[in-house]
Short mmCIF file of C-alpha atoms in Angstrom, two decimals:
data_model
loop_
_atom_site.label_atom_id
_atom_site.label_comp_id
_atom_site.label_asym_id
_atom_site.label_seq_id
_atom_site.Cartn_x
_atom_site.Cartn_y
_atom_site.Cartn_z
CA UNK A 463 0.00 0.00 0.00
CA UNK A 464 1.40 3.48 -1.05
CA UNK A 465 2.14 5.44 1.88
CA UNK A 466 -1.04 8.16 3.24
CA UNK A 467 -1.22 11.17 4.81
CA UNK A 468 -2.40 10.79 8.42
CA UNK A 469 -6.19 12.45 7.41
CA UNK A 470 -6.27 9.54 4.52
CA UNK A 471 -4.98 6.79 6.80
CA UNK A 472 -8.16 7.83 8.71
CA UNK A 473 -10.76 8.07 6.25
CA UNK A 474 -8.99 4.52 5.62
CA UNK A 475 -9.90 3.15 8.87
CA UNK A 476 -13.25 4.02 8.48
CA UNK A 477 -13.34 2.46 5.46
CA UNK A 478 -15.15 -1.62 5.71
CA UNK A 479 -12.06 -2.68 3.71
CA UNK A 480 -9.82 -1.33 6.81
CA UNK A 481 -11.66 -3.03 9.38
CA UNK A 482 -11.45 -5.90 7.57
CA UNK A 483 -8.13 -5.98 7.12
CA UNK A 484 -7.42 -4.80 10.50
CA UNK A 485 -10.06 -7.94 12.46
CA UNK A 486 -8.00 -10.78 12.78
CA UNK A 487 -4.86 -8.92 14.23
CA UNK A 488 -7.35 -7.38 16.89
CA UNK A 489 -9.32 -10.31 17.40
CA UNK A 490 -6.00 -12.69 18.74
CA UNK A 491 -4.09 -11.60 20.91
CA UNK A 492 -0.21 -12.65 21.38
CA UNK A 493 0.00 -16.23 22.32
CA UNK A 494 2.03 -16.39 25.80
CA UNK A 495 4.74 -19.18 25.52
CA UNK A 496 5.62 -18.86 28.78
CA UNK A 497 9.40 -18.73 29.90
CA UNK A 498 12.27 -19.75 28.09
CA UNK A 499 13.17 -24.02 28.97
CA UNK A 500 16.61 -22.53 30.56
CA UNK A 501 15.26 -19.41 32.21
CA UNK A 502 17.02 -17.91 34.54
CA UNK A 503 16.93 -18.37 38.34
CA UNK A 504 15.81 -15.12 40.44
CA UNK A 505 16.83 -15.30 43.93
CA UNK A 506 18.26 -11.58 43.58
CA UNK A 507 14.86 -9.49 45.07
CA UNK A 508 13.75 -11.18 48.13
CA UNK A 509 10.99 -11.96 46.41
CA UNK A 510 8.25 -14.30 46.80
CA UNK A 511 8.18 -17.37 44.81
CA UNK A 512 4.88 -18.70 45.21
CA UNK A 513 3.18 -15.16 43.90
CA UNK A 514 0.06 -13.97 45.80
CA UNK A 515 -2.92 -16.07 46.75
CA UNK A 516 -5.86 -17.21 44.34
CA UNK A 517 -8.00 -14.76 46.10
CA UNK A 518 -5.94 -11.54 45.21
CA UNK A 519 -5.16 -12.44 41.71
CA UNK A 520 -9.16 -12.95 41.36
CA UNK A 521 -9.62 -9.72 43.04
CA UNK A 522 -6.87 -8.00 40.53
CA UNK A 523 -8.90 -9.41 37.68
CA UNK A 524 -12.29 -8.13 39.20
CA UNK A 525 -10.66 -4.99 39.34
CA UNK A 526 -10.85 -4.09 36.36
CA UNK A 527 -14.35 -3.17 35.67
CA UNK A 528 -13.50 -0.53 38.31
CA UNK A 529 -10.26 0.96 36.45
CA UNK A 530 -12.01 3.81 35.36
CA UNK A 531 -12.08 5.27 38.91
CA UNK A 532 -9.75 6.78 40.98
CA UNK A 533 -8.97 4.68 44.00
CA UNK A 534 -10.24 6.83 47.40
CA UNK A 535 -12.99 5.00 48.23
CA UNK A 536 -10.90 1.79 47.70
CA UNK A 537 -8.04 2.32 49.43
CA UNK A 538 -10.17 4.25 52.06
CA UNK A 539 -12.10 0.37 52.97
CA UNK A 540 -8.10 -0.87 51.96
CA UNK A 541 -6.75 1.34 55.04
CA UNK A 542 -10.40 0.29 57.25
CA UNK A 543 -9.31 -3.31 56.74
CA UNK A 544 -5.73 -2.57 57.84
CA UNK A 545 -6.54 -0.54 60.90
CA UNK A 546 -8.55 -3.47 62.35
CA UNK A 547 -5.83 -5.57 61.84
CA UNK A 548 -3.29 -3.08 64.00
CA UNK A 549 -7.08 -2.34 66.61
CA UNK A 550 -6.11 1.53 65.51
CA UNK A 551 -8.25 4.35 64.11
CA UNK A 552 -8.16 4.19 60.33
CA UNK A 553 -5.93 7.71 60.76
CA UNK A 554 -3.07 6.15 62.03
CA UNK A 555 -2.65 4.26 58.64
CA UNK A 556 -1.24 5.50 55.42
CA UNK A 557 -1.65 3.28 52.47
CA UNK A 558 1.60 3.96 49.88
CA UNK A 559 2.88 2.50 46.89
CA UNK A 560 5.05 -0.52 48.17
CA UNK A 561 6.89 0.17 51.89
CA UNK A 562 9.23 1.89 49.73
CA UNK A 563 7.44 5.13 49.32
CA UNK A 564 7.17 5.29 53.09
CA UNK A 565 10.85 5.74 52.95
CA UNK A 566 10.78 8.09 50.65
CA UNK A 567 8.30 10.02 52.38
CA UNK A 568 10.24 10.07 55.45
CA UNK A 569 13.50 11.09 54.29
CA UNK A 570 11.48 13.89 52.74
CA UNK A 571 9.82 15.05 55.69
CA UNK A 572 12.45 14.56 58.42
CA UNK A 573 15.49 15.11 56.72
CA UNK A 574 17.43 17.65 54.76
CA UNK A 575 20.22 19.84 55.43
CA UNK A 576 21.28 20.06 59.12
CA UNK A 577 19.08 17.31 59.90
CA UNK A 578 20.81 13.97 59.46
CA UNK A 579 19.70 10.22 58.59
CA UNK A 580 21.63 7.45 61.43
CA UNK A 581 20.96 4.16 59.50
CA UNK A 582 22.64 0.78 59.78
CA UNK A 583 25.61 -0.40 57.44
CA UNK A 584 24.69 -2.77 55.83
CA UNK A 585 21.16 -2.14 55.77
CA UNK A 586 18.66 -1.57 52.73
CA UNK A 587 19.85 1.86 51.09
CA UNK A 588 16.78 3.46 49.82
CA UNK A 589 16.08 5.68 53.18
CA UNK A 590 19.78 6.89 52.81
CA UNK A 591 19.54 7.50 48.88
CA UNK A 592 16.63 9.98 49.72
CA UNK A 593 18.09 11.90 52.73
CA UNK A 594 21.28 12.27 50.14
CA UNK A 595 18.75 13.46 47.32
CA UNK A 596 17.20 15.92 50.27
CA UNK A 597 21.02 17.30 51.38
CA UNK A 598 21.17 15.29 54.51
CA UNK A 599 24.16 14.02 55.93
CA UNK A 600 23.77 10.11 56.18
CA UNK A 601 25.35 8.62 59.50
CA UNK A 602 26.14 4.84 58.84
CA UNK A 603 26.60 2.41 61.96
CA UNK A 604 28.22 -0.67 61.64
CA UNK A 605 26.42 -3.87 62.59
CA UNK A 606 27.41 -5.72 66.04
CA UNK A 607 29.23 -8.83 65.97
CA UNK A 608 25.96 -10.67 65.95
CA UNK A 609 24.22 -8.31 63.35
CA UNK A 610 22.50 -6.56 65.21
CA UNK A 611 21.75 -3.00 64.61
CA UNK A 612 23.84 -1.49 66.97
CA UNK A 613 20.99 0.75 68.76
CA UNK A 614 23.57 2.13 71.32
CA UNK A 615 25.15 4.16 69.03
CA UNK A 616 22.42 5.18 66.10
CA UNK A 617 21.66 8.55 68.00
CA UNK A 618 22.73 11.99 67.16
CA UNK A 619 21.88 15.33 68.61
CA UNK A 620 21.11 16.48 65.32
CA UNK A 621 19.30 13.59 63.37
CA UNK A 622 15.90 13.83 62.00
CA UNK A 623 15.40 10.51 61.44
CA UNK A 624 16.76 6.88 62.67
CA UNK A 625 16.32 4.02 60.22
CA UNK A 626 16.09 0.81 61.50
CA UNK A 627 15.09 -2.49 59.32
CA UNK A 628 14.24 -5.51 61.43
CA UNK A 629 14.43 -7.75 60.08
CA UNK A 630 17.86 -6.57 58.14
CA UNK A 631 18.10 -6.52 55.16
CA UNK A 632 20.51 -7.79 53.33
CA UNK A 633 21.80 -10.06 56.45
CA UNK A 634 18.46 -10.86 57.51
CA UNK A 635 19.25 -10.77 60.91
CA UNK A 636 17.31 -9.65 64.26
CA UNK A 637 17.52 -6.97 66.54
CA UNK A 638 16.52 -8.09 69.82
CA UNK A 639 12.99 -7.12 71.14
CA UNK A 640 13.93 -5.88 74.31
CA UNK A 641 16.50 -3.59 72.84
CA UNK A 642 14.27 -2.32 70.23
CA UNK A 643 11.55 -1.27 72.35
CA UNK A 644 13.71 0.86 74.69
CA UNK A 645 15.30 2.88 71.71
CA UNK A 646 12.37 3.56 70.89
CA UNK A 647 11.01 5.15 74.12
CA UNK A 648 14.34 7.04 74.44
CA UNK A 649 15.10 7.66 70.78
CA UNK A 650 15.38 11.59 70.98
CA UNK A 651 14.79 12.00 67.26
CA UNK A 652 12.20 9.92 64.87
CA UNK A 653 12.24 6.43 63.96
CA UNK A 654 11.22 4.66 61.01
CA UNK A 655 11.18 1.10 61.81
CA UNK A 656 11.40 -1.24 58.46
CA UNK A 657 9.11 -4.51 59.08
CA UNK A 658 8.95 -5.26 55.68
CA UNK A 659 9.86 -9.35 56.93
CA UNK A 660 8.45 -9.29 59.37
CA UNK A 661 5.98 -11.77 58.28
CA UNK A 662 8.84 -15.23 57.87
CA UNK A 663 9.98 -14.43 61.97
CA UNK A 664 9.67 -17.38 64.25
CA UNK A 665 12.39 -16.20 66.83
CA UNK A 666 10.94 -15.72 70.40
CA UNK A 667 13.37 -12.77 70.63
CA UNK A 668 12.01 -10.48 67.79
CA UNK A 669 8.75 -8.49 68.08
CA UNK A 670 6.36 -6.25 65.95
CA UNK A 671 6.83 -2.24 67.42
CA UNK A 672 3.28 -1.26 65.78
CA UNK A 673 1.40 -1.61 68.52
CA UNK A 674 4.54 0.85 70.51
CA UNK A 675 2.79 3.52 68.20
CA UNK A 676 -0.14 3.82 70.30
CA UNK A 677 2.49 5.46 73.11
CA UNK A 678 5.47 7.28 70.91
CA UNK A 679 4.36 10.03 68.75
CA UNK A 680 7.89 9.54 67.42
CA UNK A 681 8.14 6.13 65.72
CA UNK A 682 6.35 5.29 62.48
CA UNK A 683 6.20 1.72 61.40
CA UNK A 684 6.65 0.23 57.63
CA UNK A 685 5.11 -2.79 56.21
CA UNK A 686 4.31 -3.79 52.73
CA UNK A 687 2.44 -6.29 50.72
CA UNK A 688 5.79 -7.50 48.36
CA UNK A 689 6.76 -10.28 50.54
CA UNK A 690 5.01 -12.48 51.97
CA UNK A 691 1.58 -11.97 50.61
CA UNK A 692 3.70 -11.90 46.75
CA UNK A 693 2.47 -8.92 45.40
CA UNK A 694 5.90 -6.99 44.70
CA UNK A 695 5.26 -6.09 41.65
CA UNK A 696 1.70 -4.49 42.43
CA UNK A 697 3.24 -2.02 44.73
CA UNK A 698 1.32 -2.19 48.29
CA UNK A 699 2.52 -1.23 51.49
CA UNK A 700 1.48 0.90 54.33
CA UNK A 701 3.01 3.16 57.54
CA UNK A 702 1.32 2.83 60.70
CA UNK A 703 2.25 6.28 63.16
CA UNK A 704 0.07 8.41 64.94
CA UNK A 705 -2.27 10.95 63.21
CA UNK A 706 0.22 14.00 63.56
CA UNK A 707 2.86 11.95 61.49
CA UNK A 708 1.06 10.50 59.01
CA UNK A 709 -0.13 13.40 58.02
CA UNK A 710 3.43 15.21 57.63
CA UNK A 711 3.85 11.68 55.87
CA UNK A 712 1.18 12.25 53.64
CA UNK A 713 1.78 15.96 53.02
CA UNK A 714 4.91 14.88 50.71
CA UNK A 715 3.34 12.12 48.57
CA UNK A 716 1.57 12.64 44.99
CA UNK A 717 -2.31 12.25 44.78
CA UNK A 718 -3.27 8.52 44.10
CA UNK A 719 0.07 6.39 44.31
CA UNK A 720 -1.82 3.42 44.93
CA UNK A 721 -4.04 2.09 41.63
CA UNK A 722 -6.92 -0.23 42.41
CA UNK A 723 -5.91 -3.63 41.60
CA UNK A 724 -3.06 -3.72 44.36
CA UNK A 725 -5.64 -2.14 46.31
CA UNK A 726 -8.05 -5.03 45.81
CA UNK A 727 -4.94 -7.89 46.14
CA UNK A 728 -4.26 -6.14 49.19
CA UNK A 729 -7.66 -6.50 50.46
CA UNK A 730 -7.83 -10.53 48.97
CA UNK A 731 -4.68 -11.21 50.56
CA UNK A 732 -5.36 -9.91 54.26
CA UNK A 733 -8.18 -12.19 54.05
CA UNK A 734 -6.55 -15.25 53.39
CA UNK A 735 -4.61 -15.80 56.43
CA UNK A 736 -3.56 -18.99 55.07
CA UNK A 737 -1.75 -18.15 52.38
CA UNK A 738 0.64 -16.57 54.38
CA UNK A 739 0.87 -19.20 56.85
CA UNK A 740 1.69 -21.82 54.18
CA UNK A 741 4.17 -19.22 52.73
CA UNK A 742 5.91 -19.01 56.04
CA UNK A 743 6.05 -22.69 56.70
CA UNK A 744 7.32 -23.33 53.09
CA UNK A 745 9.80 -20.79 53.27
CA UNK A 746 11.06 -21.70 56.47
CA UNK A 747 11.34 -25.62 55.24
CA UNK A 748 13.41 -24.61 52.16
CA UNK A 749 15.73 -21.99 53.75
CA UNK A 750 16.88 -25.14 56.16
CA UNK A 751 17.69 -26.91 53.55
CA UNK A 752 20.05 -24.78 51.97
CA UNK A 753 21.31 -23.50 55.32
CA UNK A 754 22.25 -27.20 55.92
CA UNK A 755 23.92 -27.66 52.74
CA UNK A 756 26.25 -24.84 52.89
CA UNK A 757 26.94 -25.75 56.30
CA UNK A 758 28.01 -29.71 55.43
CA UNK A 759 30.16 -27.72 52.35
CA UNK A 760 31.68 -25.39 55.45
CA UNK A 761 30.01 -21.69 54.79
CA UNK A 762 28.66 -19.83 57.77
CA UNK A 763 25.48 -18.80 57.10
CA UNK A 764 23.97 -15.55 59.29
CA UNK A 765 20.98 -16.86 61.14
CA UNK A 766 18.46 -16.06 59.34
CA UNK A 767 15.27 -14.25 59.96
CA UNK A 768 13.68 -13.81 56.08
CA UNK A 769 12.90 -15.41 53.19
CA UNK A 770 16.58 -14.78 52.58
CA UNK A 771 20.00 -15.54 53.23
CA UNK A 772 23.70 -14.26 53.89
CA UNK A 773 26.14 -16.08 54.29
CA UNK A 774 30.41 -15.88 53.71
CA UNK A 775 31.73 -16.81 51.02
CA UNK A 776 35.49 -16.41 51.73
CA UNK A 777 36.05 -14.37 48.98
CA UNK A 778 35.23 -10.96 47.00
CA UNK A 779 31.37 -11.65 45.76
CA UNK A 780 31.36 -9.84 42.96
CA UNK A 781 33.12 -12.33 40.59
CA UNK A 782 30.68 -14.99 41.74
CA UNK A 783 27.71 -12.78 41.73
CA UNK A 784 28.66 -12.42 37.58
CA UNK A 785 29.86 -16.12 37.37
CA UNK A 786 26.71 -17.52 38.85
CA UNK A 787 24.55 -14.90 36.20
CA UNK A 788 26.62 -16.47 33.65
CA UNK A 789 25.06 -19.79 34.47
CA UNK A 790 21.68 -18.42 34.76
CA UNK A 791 21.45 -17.74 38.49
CA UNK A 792 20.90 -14.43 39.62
CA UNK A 793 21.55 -13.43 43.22
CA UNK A 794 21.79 -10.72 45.47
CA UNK A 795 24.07 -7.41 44.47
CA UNK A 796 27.52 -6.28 46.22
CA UNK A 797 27.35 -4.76 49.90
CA UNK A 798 30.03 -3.11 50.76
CA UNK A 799 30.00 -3.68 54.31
CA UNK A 800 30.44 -7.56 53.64
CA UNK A 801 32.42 -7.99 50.68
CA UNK A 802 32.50 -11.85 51.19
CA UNK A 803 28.94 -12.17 52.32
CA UNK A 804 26.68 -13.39 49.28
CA UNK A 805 22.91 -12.77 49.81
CA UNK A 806 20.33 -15.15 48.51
CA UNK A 807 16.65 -15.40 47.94
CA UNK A 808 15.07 -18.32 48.70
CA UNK A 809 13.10 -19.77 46.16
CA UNK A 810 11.14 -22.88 45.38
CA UNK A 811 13.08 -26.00 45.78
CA UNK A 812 13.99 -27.01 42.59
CA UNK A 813 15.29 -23.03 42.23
CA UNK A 814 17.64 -23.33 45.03
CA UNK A 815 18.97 -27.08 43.80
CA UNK A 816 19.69 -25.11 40.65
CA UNK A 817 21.90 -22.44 43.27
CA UNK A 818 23.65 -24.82 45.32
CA UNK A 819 24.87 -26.85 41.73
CA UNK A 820 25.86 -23.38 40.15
CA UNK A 821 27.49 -22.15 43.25
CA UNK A 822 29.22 -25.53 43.66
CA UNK A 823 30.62 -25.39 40.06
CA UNK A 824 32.03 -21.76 40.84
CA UNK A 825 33.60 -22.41 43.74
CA UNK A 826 35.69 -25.50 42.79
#
C-alpha cells in the first residue's frame, strides 16, 4: 500500500475494507509461551516465589471493571481493613505505593540539610539514597558482631530521622525485642522502623513495634504487601504512626500512588490468612535446607530471619555474583559492608537445587 497522509490513513480506517483488514490482528491476541526451557533463576529481590494467593489475583482481575475510577474509596475500605488488623483508628494508617514510598516520604519530611539520617551499614539503602537526594548528611553504623543494629550508638543530637530495618536486610538478621523497644522510648529524634519481613519471623526474641505507636508520637512503622503476601510487583505497602505523622507523611506524597488492583490484592490477601501461613512454613522448610547444605560444604550462614539468606563466602562476591549470572542464576548485588557475604533469595526448591549446583561449580 502506497504510503497516506495521516487524514487519509483515517478516512482509511473508516473504510469496511480497513476493518477488515485490520479484524483478525485485533481479534488474537499474542499467544504467551511462557518462559524460556533454561530461564534464569531469580533469587536476587527477596521476592516471593509462590506469587500472591488465588483470592488476590481474582480480586486483581475483578478490578478491572472498576479501572475507570480513581482509588479513594478503595483504598479508604483498603486502610479500614488494615486498621482493624493493628485495633487503631483508620488515621493512624497510610496506604503507599510498596513500603518503599514510606521511605521516601520520610527522608522527605524529616530530613534535609542540618538534619541527618543514622541508619545501619549494611542495611537496605533506599532511606539513605533519599536523605542524600534531600542534602542530609547520612550517618552509617556498623552492625554488632551478631548483626544486630547497633541501637547504642544510632543517635545523634542532630538527626531527624533513625532508620532501623528488622528484620535486616541484606543479612536478615534480628535486633533483639527488648533492645528495640527501649530505643524507641528514648530515641530523641524519629524512627522509622522497616518490618517489611516481618511476616517469615519465628524467633521468640524479635517483636512487631506497631502496637509501641499507640504510646510514641515519634516512631512510624513500615510494612508492605511484596513479601510475603507476593504482590511486589503491584506495589502495596502501608506506615502505621500516629495521626500527627502520618499526616506530615502524607503531606509529601503525589495524589493517588496506589491504583486499584493492588488495592483489591491487598484487600484478597489480608483475608486469606492462610496463604501466608503456608508461605511461612514453606519458606522456612526450604531456607533449612540450603542453610544445611552450605553448612556440610563449610560456609557460615547468618541466622536467618527472612525469606533470605547471607552467608560468607570467603572471597570478593562480585566475581561470583557475575559467574553464577553467567550460568543463569541471579543473586543478590555487592554490599560493601560484607564484601564476602553473598545474599540469597530463597526460592522454590527445585530453584535453590539449581543455586547450590551453580554455586558448587564456581567455587571448585
Amino acid at each position: 500500500m502506497a504510503a497516506l497522509s495521516r487524514r487519509a490513513f483515517g478516512r482509511f480506517l473508516g473504510s469496511g475494507i480497513a476493518a477488515a483488514a485490520l479484524r483478525p490482528a485485533l481479534a488474537k491476541p499474542p499467544r504467551f509461551l511462557g518462559p524460556p526451557v533454561h530461564a534464569a533463576v531469580r533469587l536476587s529481590a527477596n521476592e516471593n516465589p509462590y506469587g500472591a494467593c488465588p483470592g488476590a489475583i481474582a480480586a486483581m482481575h475483578e478490578a478491572c471493571a472498576r479501572s475507570w475510577r480513581y482509588p479513594d474509596e478503595a483504598v479508604d475500605e483498603l486502610r479500614a481493613d488494615i486498621a482493624r488488623l493493628h485495633d487503631l483508628p483508620p488515621e493512624w494508617i497510610l496506604v503507599t505505593d510498596g513500603s518503599s514510598e514510606i521511605l521516601k516520604l520520610a527522608a522527605s519530611a524529616y530530613t534535609g540539610p542540618g538534619r541527618k539520617l543514622v541508619t545501619a551499614d549494611p542495611t537496605f539503602e533506599s532511606c539513605g539514597k533519599h536523605a542524600e537526594a534531600m542534602g542530609a548528611e547520612v550517618v552509617k553504623v556498623p552492625l554488632d558482631a551478631s548483626f544486630a543494629h547497633d541501637l547504642a550508638k544510632m543517635t545523634a543530637p542532630d538527626a531527624g530521622l533513625i532508620y532501623v530495618c528488622n528484620p535486616n536486610n541484606p543479612t536478615a538478621s534480628i535486633t533483639p525485642a527488648a533492645r528495640v523497644r527501649a530505643f524507641v522510648t528514648s530515641a530523641p529524634s524519629m524512627v522509622l522502623i522497616d518490618e517489611a519481613y516481618h511476616h517469615y519471623v519465628d524467633s521468640p526474641d524479635y517483636e512487631s513495634v506497631a502496637p509501641l505507636v499507640k504510646d510514641h508520637p515519634r516512631l512510624i512503622v513500615a510494612r508492605t504487601f511484596s513479601k510475603i503476601y507476593g504482590l511486589a510487583g503491584a506495589r502495596l505497602g502501608y506506615a502505621i504512626a500516629q495521626p500527627p505523622v502520618i499526616g506530615k507523611l502524607a503531606a509529601q506524597a503525589a495524589f493517588d500512588t496506589v491504583n486499584i488492583f493492588a488495592v483489591a490484592a491487598g484487600r484478597a490477601s489480608l483475608a486469606d490468612a492462610a496463604w501466608a501461613a503456608d508461605g511461612k512454613r514453606r519458606n522456612a522448610s526450604t531456607r533449612a535446607h540450603v542453610v544445611s547444605e552450605l553448612g556440610k560444604r563449610g560456609y557460615s550462614v547468618i541466622p536467618s530471619q527472612a525469606n533470605f539468606i547471607m552467608f560468607e563466602t570467603r572471597k570478593p562476591v562480585k566475581p561470583l555474583i557475575a559467574a553464577l549470572k553467567e550460568r543463569s542464576v541471579e543473586v543478590g548485588r555487592l554490599f560493601p559492608a560484607l564484601p564476602t557475604h553473598l545474599r540469597v533469595t530463597i526460592g522454590r526448591p527445585d530453584d535453590m537445587e539449581r543455586f547450590l549446583s551453580a554455586f558448587a561449580a564456581v567455587v571448585a
